[in-house]
Coordinates of C-alpha atoms and ligand atoms in Angstrom, one line a residue:
X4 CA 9.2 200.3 -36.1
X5 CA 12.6 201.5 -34.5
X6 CA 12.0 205.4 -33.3
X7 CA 15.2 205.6 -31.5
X8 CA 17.0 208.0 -34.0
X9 CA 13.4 209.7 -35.4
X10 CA 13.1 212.5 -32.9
X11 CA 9.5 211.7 -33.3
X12 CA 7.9 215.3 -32.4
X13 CA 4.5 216.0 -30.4
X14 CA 2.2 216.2 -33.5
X15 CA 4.5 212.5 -34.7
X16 CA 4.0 210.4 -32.1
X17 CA 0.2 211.4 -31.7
X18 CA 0.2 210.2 -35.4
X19 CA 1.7 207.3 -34.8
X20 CA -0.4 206.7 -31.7
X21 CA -3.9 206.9 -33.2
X22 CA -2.7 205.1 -35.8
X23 CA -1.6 202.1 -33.8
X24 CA -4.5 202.2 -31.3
X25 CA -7.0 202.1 -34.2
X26 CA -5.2 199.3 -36.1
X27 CA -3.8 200.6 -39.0
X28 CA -0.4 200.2 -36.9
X29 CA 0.4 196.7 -35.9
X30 CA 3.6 196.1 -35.7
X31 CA 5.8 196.7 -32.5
X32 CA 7.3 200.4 -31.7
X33 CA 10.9 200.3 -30.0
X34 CA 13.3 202.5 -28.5
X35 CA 16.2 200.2 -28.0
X36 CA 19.9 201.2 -27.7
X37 CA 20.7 197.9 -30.2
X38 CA 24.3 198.4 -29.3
X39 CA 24.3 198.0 -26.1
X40 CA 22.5 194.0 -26.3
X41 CA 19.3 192.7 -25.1
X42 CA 20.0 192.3 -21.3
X43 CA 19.0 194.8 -18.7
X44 CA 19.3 195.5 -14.8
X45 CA 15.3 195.6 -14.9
X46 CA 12.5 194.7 -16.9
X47 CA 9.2 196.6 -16.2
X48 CA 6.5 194.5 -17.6
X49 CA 3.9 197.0 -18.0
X50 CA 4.4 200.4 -19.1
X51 CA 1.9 202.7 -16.7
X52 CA 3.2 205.1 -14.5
X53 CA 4.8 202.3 -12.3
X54 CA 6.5 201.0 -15.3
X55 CA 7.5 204.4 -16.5
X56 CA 8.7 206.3 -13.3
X57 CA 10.7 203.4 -11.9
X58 CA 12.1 202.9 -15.5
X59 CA 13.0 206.6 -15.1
X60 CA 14.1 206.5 -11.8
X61 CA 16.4 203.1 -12.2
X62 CA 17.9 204.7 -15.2
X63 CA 18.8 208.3 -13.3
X64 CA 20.6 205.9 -10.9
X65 CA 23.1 204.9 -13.8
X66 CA 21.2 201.3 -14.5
X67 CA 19.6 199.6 -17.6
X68 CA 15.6 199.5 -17.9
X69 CA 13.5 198.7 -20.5
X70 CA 9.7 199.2 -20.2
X71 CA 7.1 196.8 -21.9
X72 CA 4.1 197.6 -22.7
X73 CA 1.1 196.1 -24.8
X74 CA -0.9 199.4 -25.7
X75 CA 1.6 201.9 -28.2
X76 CA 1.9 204.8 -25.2
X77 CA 3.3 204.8 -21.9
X78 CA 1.1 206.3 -18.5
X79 CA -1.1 203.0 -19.0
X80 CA -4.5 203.5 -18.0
X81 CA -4.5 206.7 -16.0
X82 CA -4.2 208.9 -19.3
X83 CA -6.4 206.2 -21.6
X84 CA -9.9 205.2 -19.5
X85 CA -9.1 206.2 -15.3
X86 CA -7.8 209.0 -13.9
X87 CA -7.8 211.7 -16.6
X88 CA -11.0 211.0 -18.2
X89 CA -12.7 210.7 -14.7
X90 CA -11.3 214.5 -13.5
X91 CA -12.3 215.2 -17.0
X92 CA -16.2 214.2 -16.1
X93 CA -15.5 215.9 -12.5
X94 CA -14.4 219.1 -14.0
X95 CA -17.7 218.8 -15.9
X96 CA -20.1 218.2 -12.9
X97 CA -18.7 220.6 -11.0
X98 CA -19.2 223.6 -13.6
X99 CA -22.7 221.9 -14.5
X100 CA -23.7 221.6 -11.5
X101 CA -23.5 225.6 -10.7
X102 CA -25.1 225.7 -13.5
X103 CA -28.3 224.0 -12.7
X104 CA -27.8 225.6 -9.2
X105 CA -27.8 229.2 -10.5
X106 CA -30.0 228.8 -14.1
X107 CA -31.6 231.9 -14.2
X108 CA -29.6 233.9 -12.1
X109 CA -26.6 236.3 -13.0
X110 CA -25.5 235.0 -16.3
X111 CA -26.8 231.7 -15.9
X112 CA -29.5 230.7 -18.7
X113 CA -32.2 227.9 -18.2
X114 CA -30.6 224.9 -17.5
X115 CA -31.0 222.9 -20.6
X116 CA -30.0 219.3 -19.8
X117 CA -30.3 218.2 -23.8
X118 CA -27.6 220.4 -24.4
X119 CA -25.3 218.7 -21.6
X120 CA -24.3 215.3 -23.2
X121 CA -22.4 212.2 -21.7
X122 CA -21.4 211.0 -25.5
X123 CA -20.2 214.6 -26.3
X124 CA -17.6 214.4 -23.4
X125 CA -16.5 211.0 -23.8
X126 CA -16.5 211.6 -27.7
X127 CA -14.0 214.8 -26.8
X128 CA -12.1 212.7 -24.6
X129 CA -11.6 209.7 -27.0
X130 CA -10.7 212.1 -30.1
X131 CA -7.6 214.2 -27.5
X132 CA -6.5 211.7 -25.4
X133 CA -3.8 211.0 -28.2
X134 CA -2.3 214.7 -27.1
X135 CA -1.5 213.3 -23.2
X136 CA -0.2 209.8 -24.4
X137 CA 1.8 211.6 -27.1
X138 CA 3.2 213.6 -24.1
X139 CA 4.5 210.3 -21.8
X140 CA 6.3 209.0 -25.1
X141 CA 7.9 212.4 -26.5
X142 CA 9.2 212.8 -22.2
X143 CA 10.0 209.8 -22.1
X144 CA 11.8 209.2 -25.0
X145 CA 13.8 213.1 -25.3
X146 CA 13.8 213.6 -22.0
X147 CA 13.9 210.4 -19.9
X148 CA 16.0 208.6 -22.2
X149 CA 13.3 204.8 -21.2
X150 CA 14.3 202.2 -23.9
X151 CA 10.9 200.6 -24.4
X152 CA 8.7 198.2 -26.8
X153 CA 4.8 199.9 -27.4
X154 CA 2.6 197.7 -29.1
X155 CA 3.2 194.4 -28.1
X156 CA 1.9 192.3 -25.5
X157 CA 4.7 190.6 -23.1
X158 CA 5.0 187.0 -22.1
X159 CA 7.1 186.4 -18.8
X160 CA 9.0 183.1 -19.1
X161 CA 10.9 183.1 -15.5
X162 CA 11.9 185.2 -13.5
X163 CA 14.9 186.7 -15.4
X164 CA 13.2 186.6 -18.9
X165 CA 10.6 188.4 -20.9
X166 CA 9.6 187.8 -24.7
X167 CA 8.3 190.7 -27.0
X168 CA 8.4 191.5 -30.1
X169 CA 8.9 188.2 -31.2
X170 CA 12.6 188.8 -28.9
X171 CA 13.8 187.7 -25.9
X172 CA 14.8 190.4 -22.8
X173 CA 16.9 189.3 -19.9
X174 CA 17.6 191.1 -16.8
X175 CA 19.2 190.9 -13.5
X176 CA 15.5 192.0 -11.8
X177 CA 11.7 191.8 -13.4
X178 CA 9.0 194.5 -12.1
X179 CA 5.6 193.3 -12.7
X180 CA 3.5 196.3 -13.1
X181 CA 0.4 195.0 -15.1
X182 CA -2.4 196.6 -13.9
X183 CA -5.8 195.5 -13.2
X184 CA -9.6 195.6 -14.1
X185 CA -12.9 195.7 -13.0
X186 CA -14.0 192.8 -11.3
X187 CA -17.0 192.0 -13.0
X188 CA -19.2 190.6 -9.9
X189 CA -21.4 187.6 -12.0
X190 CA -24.7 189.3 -12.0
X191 CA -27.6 187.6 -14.7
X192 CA -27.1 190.4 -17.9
X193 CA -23.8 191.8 -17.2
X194 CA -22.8 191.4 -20.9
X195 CA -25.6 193.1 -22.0
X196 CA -25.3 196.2 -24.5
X197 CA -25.2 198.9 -22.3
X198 CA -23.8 197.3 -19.6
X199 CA -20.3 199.2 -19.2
X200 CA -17.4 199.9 -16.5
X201 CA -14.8 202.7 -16.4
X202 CA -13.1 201.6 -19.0
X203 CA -15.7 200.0 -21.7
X204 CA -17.9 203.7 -21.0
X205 CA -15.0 205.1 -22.9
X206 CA -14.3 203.2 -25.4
X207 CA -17.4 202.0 -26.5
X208 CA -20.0 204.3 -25.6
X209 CA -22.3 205.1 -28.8
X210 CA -25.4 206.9 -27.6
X211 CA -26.7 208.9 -25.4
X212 CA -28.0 207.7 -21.8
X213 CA -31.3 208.6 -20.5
X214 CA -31.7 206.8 -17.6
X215 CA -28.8 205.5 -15.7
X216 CA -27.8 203.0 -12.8
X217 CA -24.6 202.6 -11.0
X218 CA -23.9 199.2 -9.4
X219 CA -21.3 199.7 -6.2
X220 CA -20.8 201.8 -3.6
X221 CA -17.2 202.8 -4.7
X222 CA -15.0 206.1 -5.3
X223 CA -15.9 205.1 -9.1
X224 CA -19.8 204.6 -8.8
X225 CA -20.1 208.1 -6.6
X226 CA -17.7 209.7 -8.8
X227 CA -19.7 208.5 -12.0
X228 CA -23.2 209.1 -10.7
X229 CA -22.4 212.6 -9.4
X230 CA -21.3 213.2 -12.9
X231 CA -24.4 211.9 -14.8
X232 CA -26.9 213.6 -12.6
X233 CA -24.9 216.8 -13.2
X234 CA -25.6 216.6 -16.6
X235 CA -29.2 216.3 -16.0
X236 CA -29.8 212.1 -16.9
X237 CA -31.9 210.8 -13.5
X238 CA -29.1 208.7 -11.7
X239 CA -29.3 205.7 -9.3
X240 CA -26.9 204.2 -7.3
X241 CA -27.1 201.1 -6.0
X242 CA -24.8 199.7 -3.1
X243 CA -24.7 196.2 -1.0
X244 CA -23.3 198.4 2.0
X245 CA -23.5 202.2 2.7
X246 CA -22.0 204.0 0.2
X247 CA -18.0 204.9 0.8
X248 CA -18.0 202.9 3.8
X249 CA -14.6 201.1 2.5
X250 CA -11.8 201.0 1.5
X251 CA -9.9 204.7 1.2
X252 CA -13.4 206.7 2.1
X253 CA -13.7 204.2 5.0
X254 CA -11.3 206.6 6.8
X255 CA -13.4 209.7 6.5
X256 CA -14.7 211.6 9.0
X257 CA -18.3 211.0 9.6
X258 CA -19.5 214.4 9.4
X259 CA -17.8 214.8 5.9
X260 CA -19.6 212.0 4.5
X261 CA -22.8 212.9 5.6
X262 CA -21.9 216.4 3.7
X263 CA -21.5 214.2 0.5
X264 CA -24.1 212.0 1.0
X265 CA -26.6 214.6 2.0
X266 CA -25.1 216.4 -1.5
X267 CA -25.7 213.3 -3.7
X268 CA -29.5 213.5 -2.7
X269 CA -30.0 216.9 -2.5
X270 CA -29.0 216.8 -6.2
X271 CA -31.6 214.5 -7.2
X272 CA -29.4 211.0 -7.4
X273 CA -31.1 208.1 -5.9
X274 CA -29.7 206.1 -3.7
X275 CA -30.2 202.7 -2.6
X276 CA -28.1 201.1 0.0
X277 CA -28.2 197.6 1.4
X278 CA -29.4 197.1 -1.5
X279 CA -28.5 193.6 -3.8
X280 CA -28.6 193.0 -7.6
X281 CA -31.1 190.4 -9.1
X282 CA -30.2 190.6 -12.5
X283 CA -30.2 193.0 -15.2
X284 CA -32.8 192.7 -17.8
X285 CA -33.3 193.5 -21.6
X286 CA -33.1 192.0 -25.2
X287 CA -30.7 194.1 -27.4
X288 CA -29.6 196.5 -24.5
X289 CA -30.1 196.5 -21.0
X290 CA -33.4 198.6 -20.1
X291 CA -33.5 197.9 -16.8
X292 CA -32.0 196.5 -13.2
X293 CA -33.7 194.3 -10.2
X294 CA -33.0 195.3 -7.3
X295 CA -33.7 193.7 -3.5
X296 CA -33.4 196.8 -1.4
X297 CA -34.5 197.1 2.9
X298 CA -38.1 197.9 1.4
X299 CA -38.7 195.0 -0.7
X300 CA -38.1 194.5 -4.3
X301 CA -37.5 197.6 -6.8
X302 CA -37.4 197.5 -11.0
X303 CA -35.3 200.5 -11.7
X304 CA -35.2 201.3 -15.5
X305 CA -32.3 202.2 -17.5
X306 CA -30.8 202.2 -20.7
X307 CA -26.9 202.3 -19.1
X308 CA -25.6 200.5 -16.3
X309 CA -22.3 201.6 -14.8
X310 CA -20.8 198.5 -13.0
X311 CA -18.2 200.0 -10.4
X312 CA -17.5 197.0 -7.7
X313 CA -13.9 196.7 -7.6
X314 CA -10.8 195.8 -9.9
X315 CA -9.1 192.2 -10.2
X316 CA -5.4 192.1 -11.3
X317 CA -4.1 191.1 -14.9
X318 CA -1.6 188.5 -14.1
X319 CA -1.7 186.6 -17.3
X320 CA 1.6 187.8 -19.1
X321 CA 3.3 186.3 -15.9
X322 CA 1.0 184.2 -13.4
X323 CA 2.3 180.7 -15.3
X324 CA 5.8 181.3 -15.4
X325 CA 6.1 183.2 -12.1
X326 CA 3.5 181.8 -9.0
X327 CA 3.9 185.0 -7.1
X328 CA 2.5 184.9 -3.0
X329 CA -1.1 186.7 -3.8
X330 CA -3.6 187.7 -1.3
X331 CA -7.5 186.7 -1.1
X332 CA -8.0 188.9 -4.4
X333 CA -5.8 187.6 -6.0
X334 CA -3.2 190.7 -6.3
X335 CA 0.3 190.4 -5.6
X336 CA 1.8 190.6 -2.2
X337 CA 5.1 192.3 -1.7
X338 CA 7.2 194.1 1.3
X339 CA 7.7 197.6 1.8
X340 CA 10.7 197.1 -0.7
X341 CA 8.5 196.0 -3.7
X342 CA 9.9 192.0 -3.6
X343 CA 7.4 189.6 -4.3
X344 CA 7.6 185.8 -3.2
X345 CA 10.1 185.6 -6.0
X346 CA 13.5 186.5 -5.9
X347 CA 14.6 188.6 -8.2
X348 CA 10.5 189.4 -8.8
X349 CA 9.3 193.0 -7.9
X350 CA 5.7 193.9 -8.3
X351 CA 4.0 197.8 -8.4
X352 CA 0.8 199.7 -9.1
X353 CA -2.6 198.4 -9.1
X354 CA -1.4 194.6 -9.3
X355 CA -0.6 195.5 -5.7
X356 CA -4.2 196.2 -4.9
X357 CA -6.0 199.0 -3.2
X358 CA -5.4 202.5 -3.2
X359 CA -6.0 202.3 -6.6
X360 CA -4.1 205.9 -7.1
X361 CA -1.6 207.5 -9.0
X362 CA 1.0 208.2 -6.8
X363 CA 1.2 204.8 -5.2
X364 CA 2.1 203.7 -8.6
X365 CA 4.6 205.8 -9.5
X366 CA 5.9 205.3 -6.4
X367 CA 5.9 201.8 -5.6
X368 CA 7.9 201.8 -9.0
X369 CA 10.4 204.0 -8.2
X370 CA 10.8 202.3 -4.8
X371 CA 11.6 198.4 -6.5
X372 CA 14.1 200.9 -8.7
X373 CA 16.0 202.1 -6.1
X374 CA 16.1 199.0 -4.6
X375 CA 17.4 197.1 -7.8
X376 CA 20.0 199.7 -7.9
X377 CA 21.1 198.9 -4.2
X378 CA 19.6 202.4 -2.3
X379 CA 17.6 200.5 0.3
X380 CA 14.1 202.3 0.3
X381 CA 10.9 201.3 1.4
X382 CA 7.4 202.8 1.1
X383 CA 4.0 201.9 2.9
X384 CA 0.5 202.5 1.2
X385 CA -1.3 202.5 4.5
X386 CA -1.5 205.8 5.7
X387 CA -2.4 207.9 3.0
X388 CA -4.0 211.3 1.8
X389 CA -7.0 211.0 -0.3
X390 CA -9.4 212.8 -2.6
X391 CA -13.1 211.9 -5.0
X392 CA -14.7 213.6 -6.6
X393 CA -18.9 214.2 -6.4
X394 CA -19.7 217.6 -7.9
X395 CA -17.4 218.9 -5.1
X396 CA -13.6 217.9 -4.3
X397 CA -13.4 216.0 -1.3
X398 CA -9.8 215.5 0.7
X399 CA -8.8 214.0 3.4
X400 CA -5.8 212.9 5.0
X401 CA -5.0 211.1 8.8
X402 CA -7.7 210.7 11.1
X403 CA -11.7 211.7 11.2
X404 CA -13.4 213.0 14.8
X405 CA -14.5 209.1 15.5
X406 CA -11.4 207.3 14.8
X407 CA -9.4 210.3 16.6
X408 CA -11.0 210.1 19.9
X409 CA -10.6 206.4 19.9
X410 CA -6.6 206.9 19.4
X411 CA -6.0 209.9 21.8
X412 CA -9.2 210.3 23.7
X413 CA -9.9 214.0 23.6
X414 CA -9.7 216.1 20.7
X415 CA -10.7 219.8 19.5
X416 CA -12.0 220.6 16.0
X417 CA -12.1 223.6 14.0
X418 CA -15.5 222.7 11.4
X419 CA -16.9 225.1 9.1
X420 CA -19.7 225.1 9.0
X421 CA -19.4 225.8 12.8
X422 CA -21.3 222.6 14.4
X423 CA -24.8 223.9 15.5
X424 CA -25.5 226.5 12.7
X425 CA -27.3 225.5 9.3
X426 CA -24.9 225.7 6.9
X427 CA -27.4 227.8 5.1
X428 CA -27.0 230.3 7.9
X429 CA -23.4 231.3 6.8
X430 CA -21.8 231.5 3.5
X431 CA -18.4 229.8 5.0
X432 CA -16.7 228.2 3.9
X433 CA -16.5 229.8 0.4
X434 CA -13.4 230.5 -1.2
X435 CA -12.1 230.3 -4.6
X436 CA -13.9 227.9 -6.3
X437 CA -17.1 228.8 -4.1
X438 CA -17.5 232.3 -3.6
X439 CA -20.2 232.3 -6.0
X440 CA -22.4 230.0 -4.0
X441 CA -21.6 231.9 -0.6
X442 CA -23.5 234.8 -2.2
X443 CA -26.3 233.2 -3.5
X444 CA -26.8 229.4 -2.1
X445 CA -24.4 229.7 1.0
X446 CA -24.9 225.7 2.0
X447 CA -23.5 224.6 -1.3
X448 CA -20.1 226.3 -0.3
X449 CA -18.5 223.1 1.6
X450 CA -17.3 221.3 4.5
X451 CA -14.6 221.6 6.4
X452 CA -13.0 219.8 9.7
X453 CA -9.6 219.7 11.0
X454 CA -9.4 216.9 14.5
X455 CA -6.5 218.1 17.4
X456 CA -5.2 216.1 20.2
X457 CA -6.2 218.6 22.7
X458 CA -3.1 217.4 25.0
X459 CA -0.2 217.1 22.4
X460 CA -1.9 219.8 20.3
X461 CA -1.1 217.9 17.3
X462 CA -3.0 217.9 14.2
X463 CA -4.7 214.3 13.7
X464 CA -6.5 215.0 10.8
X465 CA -7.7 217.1 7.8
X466 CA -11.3 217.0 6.2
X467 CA -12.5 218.8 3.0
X468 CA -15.2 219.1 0.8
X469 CA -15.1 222.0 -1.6
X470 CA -12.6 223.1 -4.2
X471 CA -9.0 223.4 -5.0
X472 CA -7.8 222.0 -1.7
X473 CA -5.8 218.8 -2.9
X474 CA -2.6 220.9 -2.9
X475 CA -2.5 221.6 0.3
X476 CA -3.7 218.2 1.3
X477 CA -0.6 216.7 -0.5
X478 CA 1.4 218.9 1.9
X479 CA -0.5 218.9 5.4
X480 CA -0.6 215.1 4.9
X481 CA 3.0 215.2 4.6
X482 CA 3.3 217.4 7.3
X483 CA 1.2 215.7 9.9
X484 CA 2.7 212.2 9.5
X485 CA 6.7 213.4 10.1
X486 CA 7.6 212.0 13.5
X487 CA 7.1 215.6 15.0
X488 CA 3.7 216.1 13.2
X489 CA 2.5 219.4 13.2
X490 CA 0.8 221.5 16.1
X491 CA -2.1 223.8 15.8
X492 CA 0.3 226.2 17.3
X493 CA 2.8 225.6 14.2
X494 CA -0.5 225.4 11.7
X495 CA -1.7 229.2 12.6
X496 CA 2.4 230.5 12.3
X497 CA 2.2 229.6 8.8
X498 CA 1.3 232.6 6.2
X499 CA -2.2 231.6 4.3
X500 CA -3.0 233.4 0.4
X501 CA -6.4 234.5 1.0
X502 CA -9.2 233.3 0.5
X503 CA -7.5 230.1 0.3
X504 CA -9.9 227.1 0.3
X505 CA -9.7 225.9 3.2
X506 CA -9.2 227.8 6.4
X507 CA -7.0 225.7 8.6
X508 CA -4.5 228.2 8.7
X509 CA -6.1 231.2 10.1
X510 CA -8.6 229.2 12.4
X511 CA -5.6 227.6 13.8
X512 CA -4.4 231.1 14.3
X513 CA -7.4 232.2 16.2
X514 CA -6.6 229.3 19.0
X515 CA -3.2 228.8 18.7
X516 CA -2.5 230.8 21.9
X517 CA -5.2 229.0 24.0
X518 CA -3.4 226.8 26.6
X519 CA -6.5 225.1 27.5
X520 CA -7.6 224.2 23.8
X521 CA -11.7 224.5 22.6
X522 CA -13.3 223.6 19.6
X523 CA -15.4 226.0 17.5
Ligands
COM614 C1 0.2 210.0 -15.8 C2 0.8 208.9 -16.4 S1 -1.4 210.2 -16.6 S2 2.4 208.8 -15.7 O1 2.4 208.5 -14.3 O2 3.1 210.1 -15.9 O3 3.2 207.8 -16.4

C-alpha cells in the first residue's frame, strides 16, 4: 500500500494501524519517493526511535534515508509494550497508592482493591495505543518527510543491501537498530500460561491476577511490582542479588535506595533477595514459584509471574550476512561514532545494550546520522542521568555520597530529610506532587540528596525520590558534567518556582556564602 500522496490524517493512519497490527492488513505500507530509485545514503533497519530520529536527523542534513521496520508504526517498542505503557502503570501506582495511603480521609473513600484492575489498564492501554503510533507515522510522514516500509520484516544481505517488501534497498551506509528482548533465563515452567514479561503482559494478558511474583531485581521487576501492590494484588519480588544493585541503579546513592527499598516494604511487597529460582510449577497456568532463599526453601503462590532479568538483542534480520564484533551478551559493539566491526555498518538503540533508555536511542541514531553525512560527532552512554519508577519517581544523575568520597575525598550534602531526624518528624520534602502527604503522612513526602566537593565546591551529584523532578534532572545532569560543572555557589544564584520539587536551589542558597562549606 503506497501512502506517499494519501495525506493519511490522525484518525487514517490509526485505521490503518489497528487494522495491520490485528491482521486484517498484510501487505507492506510504503512511503517511497519512487522517482528518485531504490538507493539511499542510509538504511535504518529497524524503525524505533533510533531508526526514526537518525532517519530524521540524516535527512535534515540534505541525505537520503529510508527506515525499515517489521511492525506497521514507527517509535518501535517504547510506544507499543516499554516505555509508555510502563509510565502508564507508574502514573497509576502513584495516584493508587495515595489512595490506599489516605482511604478514609479527605475525599478519599475505602480503598477498594476489586475496583483497581491490572487487565483494566492493560486493556485501556492495548485499545489507545493506536492514537501515539498513529502520531510517529502522521510526524513522520507530514512533517519529517522519512521514506519508510511498515509492515515487513527486513533481511540484511551485506553490508550495503537490505530486502523488503519483496525489493531490494542499497545504500552507501546500513544502521542496525533492531532492538532487543527479554532474555528469558531457562527456569523449569517458563512457558507456562501465566508466565509473562514486559512485553507478553501486554499483549496477551486475559485475566485478572491475584497473586503475583516478579523474577529479577531490575528497573523492570521494581517498576512492575510497585505497580501491582499499588493496585492492591499481594506482590513478591524475587532477586539473585540485592535489588537495584546494577546496572543504571548501581550508581545510586545508598541512602536513596534504602528510601525505596524501605518504601517497597512498607507498602506490603515482599521481597526476597539472594534468593534463586527452582522452577515454576502448575498444569494449565502457573500457580506457583520455588524459591531457594538465605532461609531455606520457600513455595510462593501465584497465578502471574513477571519475568524481568534482562533483554538479549534481535540480530536475526542481519547476524548471517553481517558478523558484527559483539560483546559477552551478545549485543553489538561500536565506538563513540556508532561504527560497528563493519565498515560501512552502524549500530544504535538497545542492540547496543544497557541503558536500555529512550534518549540513548534516539541519540545513538542521530549520532551514526551525522556521521554518515560527514559532521564528525560522537556520543558516550556512560555517564548518564537516570530515573524508575516505584510508586514514587526516583532521579539521579552523577555521583552518590559513597562513590563521591571515594573520587574527591571530602564532600558536603544538602539531604532532606535532614540526616538524624525521622522523616516522619518533618513534612520536607513535600512539594507539588507531595504536599498532600506532608500534611497528613509527612514520611511519604520523599528523599532528597545533593553530594559537593567541599574543596572545588562543585556539585557531584543529584538524588531524588519524589515527584516531578526529571526535568530538572535532564538539566542539572547536563549542567554538572560541562568541563566547568556547576558550584553550589552557582546552584543557589539560580531563581527556583516554588515549591518546586526538589530543593537544591534554595538549600544551595542557604550555604552558598559559607567559605568553609557544612553539610545539613
Ligand atoms: C517515542 C518513540 S515513544 S520516538 O522516539 O519518538 O520514535
Amino acid at each position: 500500500m503506497d501512502i506517499r500522496r494519501a495525506g493519511l490524517t490522525m484518525a487514517q493512519w490509526r485505521q490503518l494501524i489497528d487494522d495491520a497490527y490485528s491482521g486484517r492488513v498484510t501487505e507492506p505500507i510504503t512511503n517511497l519517493d519512487e522517482s528518485s530509485g531504490s538507493h539511499y545514503d542510509a538504511i535504518f533497519v529497524g524503525g524505533g526511535s533510533a531508526g526514526r530520529f537518525g532517519a530524521a536527523v540524516l535527512h535534515s542534513l540534505g541525505g537520503r534515508a529510508l527506515v525499515l521496520e517489521r511492525w506497521p508504526f514507527l517509535g518501535g517498542s517504547c510506544p507499543h509494550q516499554a516505555c509508555v505503557p510502563h509510565h502508564l502503570f507508574s502514573e497509576a501506582a502513584k495516584e493508587l497508592d495515595q489512595a490506599q495511603a489516605l482511604a478514609g480521609r479527605l475525599w478519599y473513600g475505602k480503598f477498594d482493591p476489586d475496583a483497581a484492575s491490572i487487565l483494566e489498564l492493560v486493556e485501556l492501554f492495548r485499545s489507545q495505543r493506536s492514537g501515539p503510533h498513529a502520531h510517529m507515522n502522521w510526524q513522520s510522514t507530514q512533517q519529517l518527510d522519512i521514506e519508510f516500509v511498515l509492515n515487513a520484516p527486513a533481511l540484511v544481505t551485506d553490508s550495503r543491501t537490505v530486502r523488503a517488501a519483496g525489493r531490494t534497498f542499497t545504500a552507501g551506509a546500513l544502521v542496525l537498530c533492531t532492538g532487543s528482548r527479554t532474555a528469558m533465563p531457562g527456569i523449569v515452567g517458563e512457558s507456562l500460561p501465566g508466565v509473562f514479561d514486559y512485553a507478553s503482559f501486554i499483549e496477551d494478558l486475559d485475566y485478572e491476577p491475584s497473586r503475583i511474583v516478579v523474577i529479577g531485581g531490575s528497573k523492570v521487576a521494581v517498576e512492575y511490582a510497585s505497580f501491582y501492590q499499588a493496585t492492591g494484588t499481594p506482590t513478591t519480588v524475587i532477586s539473585r542479588g540485592a535489588l537495584l544493585s546494577s546496572g543504571g541503579p548501581g550508581r545510586m546513592d545508598d541512602d536513596l535506595r534504602r528510601f525505596i527499598v524501605d518504601g517497597m516494604r512498607a507498602r506490603g511487597i515482599e521481597l526476597l533477595e539472594h534468593s534463586t529460582i527452582g522452577r515454576i510449577t502448575g498444569q494449565r497456568r502457573a500457580d506457583g514459584v520455588e524459591v531457594m532463599t538465605p532461609d531455606g526453601p520457600r513455595r510462593m503462590e501465584a497465578d502471574f509471574v513477571l519475568i524481568a532479568t534482562g533483554e538479549t538483542p534481535n540480530v536475526e534480520s542481519f547476524i548471517d550476512a553481517l558478523p558484527v564484533e559483539r560483546d559477552h551478551d551478545g549485543f553489538v559493539t561500536v565506538n563513540a561514532r556508532m561504527q560497528t566491526s563493519v565498515p560501512g555498518v552502524y549500530a544504535a538503540g538497545d542492540l547496543l545494550g544497557p541503558p536500555l533508555e529512550m534518549f540513548k536511542s534516539r541519540r545513538s541514531g542521530t549520532t551514526a546520522a551525522r556521521n554518515i553525512m560527514g559532521v564528525e560527532s560522537e556520543f558516550g552512554y556512560a555517564d548518564i542521568p537516570d530515573f524508575l519508577h516505584t510508586t514514587y519517581e526516583v532521579s539521579w544523575a552523577g555521583l552518590g555520597e559513597r562513590a563521591a568520597r571515594e573520587s574527591v575525598g571530602q564532600v558536603v550534602t544538602i539531604q532532606l530529610p535532614p540526616p538524624g531526624l525521622d522523616p516522619g518528624e518533618t513534612p520536607l520534602p513535600m512539594a507539588e506532587g507531595s504536599m498532600l502527604y506532608g500534611f497528613t503522612l509527612p514520611e511519604r513526602t520523599g528523599f532528597q540528596k545533593c553530594v559537593i566537593d567541599a574543596r572545588s565546591r562543585r556539585v557531584l551529584g543529584v538524588h531524588h525520590a519524589g515527584y516531578g523532578a526529571k526535568d530538572a534532572f535532564q538539566y542539572l545532569h547536563y549542567l554538572i558534567s560541562r568541563p566547568q560543572g556547576l558550584t553550589i555557589d552557582e546552584l543557589g544564584d539560580m531563581n527556583e518556582l516554588y515549591v518546586s520539587p526538589d530543593y537544591f536551589i534554595g538549600y544551595a542558597r542557604l550555604r552558598a556564602g559559607q567559605a568553609d562549606l557544612t553539610s545539613m
